[in-house]
XYZ file of C-alpha atoms in Angstrom:
448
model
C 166.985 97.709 61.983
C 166.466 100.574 59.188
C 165.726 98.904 55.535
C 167.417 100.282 52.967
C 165.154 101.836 50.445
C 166.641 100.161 47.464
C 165.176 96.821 49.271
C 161.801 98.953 49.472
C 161.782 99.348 45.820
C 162.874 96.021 45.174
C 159.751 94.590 46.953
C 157.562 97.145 45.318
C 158.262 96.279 41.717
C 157.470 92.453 42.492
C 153.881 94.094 44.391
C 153.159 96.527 41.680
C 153.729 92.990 38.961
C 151.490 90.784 41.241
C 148.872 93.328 41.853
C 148.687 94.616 37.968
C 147.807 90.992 36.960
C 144.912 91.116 39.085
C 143.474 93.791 36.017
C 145.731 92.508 33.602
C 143.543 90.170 30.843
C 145.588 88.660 27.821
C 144.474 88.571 24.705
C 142.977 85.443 23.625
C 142.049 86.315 19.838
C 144.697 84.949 18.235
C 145.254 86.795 14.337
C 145.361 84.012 11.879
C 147.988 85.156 10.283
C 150.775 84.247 13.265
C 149.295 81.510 14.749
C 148.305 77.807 13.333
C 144.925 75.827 14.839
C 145.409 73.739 17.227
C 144.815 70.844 14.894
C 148.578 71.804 13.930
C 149.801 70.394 17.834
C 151.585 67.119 17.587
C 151.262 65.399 20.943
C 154.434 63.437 20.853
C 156.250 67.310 20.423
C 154.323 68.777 23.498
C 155.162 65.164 25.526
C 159.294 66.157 24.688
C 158.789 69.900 24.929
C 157.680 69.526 27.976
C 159.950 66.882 29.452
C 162.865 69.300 28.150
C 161.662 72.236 29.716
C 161.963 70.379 33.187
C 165.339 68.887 32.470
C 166.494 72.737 31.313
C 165.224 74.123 34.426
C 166.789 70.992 36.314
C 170.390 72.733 35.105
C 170.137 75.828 37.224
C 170.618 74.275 40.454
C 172.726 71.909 38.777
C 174.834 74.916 38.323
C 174.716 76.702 42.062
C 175.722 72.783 43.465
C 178.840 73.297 40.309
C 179.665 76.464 41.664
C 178.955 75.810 45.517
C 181.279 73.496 45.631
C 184.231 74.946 44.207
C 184.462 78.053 46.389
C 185.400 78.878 50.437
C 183.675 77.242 52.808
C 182.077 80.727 54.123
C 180.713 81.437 50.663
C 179.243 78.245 49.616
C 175.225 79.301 50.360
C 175.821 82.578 48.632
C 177.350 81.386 45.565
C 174.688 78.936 45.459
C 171.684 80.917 45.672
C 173.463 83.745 43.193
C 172.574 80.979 40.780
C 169.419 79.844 42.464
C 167.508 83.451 42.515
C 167.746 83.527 39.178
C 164.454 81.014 38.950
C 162.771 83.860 40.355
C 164.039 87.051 39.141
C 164.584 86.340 35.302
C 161.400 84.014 35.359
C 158.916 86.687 35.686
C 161.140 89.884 33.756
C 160.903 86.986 31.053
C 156.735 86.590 31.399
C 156.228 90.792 31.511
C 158.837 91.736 28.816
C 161.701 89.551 28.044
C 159.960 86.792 25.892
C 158.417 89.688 23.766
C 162.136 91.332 23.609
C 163.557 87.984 22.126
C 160.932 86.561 20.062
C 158.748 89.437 19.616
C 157.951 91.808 16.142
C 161.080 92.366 15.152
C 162.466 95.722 15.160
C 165.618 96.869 12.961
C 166.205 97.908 9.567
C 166.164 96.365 5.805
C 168.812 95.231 3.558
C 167.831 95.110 0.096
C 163.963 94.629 0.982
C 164.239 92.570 3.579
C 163.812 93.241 7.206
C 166.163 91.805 9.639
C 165.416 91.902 13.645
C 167.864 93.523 16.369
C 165.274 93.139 18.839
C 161.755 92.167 19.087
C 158.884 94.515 20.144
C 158.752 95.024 24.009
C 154.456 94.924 23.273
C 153.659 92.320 21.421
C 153.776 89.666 23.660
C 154.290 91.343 27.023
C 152.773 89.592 30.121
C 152.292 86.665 27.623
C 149.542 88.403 25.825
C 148.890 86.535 22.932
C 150.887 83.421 24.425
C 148.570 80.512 24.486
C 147.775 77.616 23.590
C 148.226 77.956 19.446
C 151.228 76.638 17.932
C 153.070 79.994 16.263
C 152.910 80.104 12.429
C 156.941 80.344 12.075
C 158.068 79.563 15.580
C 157.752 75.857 16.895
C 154.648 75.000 14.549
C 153.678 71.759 16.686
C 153.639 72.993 20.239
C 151.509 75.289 21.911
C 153.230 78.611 22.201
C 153.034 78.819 26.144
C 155.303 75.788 25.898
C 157.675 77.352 23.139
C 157.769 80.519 25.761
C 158.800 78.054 28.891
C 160.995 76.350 27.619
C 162.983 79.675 26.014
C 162.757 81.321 29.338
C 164.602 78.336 31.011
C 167.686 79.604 28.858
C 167.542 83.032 29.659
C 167.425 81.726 33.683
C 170.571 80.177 33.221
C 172.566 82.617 31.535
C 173.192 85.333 34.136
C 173.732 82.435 36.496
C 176.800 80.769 34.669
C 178.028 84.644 34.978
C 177.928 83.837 38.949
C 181.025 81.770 39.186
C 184.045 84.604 38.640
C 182.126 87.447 40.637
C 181.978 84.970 43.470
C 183.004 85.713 47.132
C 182.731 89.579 46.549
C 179.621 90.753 44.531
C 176.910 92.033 46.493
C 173.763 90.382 45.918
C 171.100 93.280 45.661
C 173.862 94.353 43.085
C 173.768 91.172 41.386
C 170.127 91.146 41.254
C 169.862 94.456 39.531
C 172.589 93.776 36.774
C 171.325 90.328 36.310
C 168.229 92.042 35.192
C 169.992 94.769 32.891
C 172.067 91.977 31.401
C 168.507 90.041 30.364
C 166.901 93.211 28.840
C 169.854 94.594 27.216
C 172.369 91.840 26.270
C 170.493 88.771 26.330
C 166.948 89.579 24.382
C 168.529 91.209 21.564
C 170.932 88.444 21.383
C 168.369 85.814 21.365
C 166.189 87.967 19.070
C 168.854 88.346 16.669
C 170.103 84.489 16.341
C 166.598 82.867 16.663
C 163.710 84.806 15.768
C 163.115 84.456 12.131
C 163.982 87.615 10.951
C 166.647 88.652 13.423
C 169.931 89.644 12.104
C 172.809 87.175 12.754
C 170.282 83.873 11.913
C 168.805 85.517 9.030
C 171.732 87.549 7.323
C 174.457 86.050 8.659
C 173.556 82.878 8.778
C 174.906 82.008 12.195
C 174.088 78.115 13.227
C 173.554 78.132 16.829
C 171.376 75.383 17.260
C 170.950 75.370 21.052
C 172.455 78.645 22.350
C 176.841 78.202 21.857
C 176.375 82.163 20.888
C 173.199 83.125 22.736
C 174.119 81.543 26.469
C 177.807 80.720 26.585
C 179.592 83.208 24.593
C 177.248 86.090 26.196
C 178.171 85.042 29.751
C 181.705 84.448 29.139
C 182.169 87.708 27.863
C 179.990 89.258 30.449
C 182.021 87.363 33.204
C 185.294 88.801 31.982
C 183.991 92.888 32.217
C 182.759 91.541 35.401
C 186.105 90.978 36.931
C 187.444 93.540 35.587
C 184.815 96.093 37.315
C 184.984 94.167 40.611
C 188.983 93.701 40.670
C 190.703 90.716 42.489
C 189.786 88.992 45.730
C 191.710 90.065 48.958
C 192.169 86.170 49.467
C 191.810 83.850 46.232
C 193.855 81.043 48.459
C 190.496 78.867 49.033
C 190.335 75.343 49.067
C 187.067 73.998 47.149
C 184.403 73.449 50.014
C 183.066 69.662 49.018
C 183.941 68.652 45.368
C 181.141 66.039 45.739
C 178.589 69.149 45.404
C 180.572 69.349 42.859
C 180.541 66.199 41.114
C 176.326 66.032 41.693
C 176.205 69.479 39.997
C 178.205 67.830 36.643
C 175.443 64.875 36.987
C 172.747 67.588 36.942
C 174.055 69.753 34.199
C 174.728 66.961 32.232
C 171.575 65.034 32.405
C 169.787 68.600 31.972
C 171.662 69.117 28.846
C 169.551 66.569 27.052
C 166.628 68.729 27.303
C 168.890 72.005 26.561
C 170.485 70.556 23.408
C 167.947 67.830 21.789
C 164.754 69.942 22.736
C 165.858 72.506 20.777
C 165.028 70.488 18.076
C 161.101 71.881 19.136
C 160.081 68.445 18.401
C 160.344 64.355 18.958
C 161.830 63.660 15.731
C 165.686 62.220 14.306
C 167.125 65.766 15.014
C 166.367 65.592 18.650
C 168.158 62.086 18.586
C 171.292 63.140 17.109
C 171.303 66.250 19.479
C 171.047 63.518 22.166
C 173.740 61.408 20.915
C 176.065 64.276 20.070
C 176.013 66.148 23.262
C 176.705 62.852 25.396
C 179.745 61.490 23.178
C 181.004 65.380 23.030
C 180.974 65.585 27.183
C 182.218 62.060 26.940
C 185.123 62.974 25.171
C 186.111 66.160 26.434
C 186.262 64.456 29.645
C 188.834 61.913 29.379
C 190.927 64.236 27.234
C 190.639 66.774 29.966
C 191.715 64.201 32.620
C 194.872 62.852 30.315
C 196.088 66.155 29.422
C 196.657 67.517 32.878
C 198.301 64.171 33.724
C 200.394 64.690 30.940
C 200.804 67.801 32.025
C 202.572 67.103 35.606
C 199.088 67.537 37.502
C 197.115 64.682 39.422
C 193.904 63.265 37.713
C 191.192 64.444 39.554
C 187.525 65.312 40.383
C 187.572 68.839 39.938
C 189.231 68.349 36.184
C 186.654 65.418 35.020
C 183.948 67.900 36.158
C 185.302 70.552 34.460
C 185.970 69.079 31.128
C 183.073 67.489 30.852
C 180.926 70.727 31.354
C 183.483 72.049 28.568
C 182.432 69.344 26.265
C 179.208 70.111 27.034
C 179.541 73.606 26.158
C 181.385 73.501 22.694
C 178.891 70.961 21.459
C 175.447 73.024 22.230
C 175.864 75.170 18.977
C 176.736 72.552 16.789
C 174.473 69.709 18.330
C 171.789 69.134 15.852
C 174.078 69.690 12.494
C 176.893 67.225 13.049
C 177.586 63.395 13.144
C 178.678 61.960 16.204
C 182.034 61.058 14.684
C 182.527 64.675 14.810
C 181.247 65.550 18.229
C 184.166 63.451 19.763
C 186.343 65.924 18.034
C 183.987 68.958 19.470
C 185.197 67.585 22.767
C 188.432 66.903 22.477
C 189.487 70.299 20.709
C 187.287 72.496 23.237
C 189.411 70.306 26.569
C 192.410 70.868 24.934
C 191.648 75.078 24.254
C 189.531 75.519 27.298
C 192.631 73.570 29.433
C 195.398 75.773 27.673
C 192.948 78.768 29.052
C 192.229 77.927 32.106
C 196.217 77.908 32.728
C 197.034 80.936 31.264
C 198.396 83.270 33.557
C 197.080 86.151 32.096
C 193.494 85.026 33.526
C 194.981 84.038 36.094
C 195.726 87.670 37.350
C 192.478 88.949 36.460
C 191.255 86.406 38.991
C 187.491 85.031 37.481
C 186.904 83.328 40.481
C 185.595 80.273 38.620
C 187.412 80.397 35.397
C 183.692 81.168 33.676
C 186.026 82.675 30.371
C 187.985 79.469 30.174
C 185.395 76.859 30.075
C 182.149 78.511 28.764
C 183.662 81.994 27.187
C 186.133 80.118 25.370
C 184.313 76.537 24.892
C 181.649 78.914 23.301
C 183.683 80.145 20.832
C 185.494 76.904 19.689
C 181.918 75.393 19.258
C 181.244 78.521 17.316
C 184.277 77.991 15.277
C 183.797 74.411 14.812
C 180.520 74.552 13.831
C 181.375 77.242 10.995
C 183.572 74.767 10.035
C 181.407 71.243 9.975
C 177.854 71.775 10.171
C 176.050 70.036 7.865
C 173.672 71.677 5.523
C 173.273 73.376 2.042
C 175.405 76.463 2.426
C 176.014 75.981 6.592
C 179.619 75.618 7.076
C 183.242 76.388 5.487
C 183.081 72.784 4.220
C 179.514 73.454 3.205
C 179.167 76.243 1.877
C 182.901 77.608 1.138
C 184.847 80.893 2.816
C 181.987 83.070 2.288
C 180.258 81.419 4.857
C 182.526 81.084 7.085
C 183.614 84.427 6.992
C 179.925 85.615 8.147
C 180.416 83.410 11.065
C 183.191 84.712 11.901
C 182.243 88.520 11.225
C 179.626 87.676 13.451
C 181.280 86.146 16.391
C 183.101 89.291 16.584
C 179.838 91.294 16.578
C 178.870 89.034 19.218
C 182.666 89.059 21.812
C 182.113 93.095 20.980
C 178.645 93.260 21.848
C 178.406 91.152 24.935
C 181.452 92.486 26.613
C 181.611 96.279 26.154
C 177.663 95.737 26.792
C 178.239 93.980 29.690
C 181.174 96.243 31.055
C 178.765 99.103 30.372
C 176.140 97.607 32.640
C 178.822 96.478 35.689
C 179.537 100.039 35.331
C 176.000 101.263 35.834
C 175.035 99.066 38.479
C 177.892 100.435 40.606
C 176.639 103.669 40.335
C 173.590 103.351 42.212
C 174.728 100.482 44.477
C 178.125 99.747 45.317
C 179.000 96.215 43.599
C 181.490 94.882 45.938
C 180.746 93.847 49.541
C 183.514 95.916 52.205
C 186.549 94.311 53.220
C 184.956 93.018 56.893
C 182.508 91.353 54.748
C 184.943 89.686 52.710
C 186.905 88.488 54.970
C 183.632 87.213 56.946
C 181.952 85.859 54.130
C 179.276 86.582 52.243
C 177.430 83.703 53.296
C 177.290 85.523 57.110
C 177.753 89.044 55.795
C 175.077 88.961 53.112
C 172.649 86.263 54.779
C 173.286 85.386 58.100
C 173.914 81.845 57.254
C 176.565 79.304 57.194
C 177.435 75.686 56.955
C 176.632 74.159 59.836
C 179.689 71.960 62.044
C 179.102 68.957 63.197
């Protein structure tokens, strides 16, 4: 069998990685002026950090048993491990450059004297040089660094994954892996760079609240999803019945008990805030849940699985941003706005004919921004919200959540775009109609 050469080059890059560590020494003499002594590390924070890490990294195949679920029978292993691969691939583009792209010197231009980040410096912390065990001097003071770097890089593994679901059952996946990376470098870090680093643009100027990535992970895969299906066009057959909506239901149970970690850890520490995140994102999911369920009963349709799952996830999603700055009083209404919207999208013909396989806009495009929306609104804070704050800061939020729809989806469509140029992004029609799970990996689901 001839291998293509773009598989050739694929293996080489990981090769050329591996072998270049073997020479590769990082820096260990850490400048005083960035990083704190270790006396700074509280052990409680590094206990949480750590347990959050592994409950974030939990949520990725959480998400491929969501998705797996929910589509054909023929595609189920590929749509699974579109999510799964992402472990691998974005885990060490994060270690070489993507950490020091998101939280890295920042790079961009001053306003007034101050400097304000676009995207961080591809060399200061590439192959975790200078990532130890120090707690940073402005970036999770208690923890070591490593552990701040971890547990970041298990939210830029599950970002291109949530953009899995509504390319499914036609992407190709050496396609998929090489946009996947272009989305991290070129959408993602400067995103992340420019919410959460210190000096980056949107946190610093702008004042966006994102507390545990509403803008950063949902919004940017939404909108990425969308320019997805628009590149890759409509399935020849989008007739499927869901393969085994108890893969489903495990996958809610896994994204929602990994959302503890995702929400209250990014509170960097075991303190109240991490609490309240806790509580908040629960009662949130809780609510959006039962409101999903009602409203499509109201709504002439049957209560089931498939919508509980759904609308909980969508709770889930609306609440992240907001999750360390509201009352829990106010996270049931986080959940019960973001069913209604989300539900309302999800039915709308007009995404409907687009045909995102999953409905990835509906529930974490458009869950995104009602959390964004809500949270300009109701966080709570000197100067935070519309209600703290007045119009003027609300208006920034919402000057930025356009930079951010703009950004992430032209970006994104740019990239689709790309990638097709040097290797076709959808599968042929014979492999379609196969399945990708045979087509692309000569495996299926095997019959009892």
């Amino acid at each position: 069998m001839k291998i293509e050469k773009r598989w050739i080059a694929s293996f080489a890059i990981v090769a050329i990685t591996a072998i270049a560590g073997l020479f590769y020494e990082p820096a260990t003499d850490f400048p005083s002026k960035d990083f704190g002594p270790l006396e700074n590390i509280v052990p409680a924070d590094v206990a949480w950090l750590l347990t959050a890490s592994c409950l974030v990294l939990l949520m990725t195949p959480g998400l491929s048993f969501f998705y797996g679920g929910m589509v054909g029978k023929k595609n189920v292993i590929s749509t699974m491990l579109k999510s799964f691969i992402c472990l691998g691939v974005i885990s060490l583009l994060w270690v070489v450059v993507g950490f020091s792209l998101s939280f890295g010197d920042s790079i961009g231009f001053s306003i007034d004297g101050k400097h304000y980040g676009i995207i961080g410096n591809p060399f200061t912390y590439s192959l975790f040089d200078n990532v130890g065990e120090h707690p940073h001097a402005k970036m999770a003071t208690t923890i070591p660094f490593i552990l701040f770097a971890l547990f970041q890089m298990k939210f830029a593994v599950i970002t291109p994954a949530i953009i899995t679901g509504s390319l499914a059952e036609r992407i190709r996946f050496i396609s998929f892996l090489l946009f996947i990376c272009l989305f991290t470098l070129f959408i993602y870090t400067p995103l992340c760079h420019m919410v959460w680093h210190p000096d980056g643009l949107l946190g610093s100027y702008f004042g966006v609240k994102d507390f545990a990535g509403g803008t950063v992970v949902h919004m940017s895969a939404g909108f990425a999803a969308i320019a997805g299906v628009l590149v890759l066009g409509k399935r020849k057959n989008n007739g499927h019945i869901p393969a085994n909506i108890p893969f489903v239901l495990l996958g809610t149970g896994m994204l929602w008990f990994g959302w503890f970690g995702f929400n209250a850890g990014s509170a960097l520490a075991a303190n109240a805030t991490a609490a309240m995140a806790f509580a908040t994102t629960t009662i949130a999911s809780a609510a959006a849940m039962l409101t999903w369920v009602f409203f499509d009963r109201i709504n002439g349709r049957k209560v089931s699985a498939m919508g509980a799952c759904i609308g909980a996830v969508v709770g889930l999603v609306a609440i992240t941003p907001a999750a360390g700055f509201v009352s829990i009083p106010k996270s049931i209404f986080f959940g019960f706005a973001a069913a209604l919207i989300s539900n309302k999208a999800l039915y709308w013909k007009k995404l409907k004919e687009i045909d995102d396989t999953l409905d990835v806009f509906a529930c974490h495009g458009v869950g995104g921004i009602t959390g964004m929306i809500l949270t300009a609104i109701f966080a709570q804070g000197e100067n935070a919200s519309l209600l703290h704050g007045g119009w003027s800061v609300f208006a920034h939020h919402m000057m930025a959540l356009v930079l951010v729809a703009s950004f992430t989806f032209f970006g994104s469509y740019f990239l689709f775009r790309f990638t097709n140029l040097f290797i076709p992004l959808r599968v042929s029609e014979e492999s379609e109609e196969m399945g990708l799970d045979l087509s692309q990996h000569d495996e299926q689901i095997g019959h009892a």
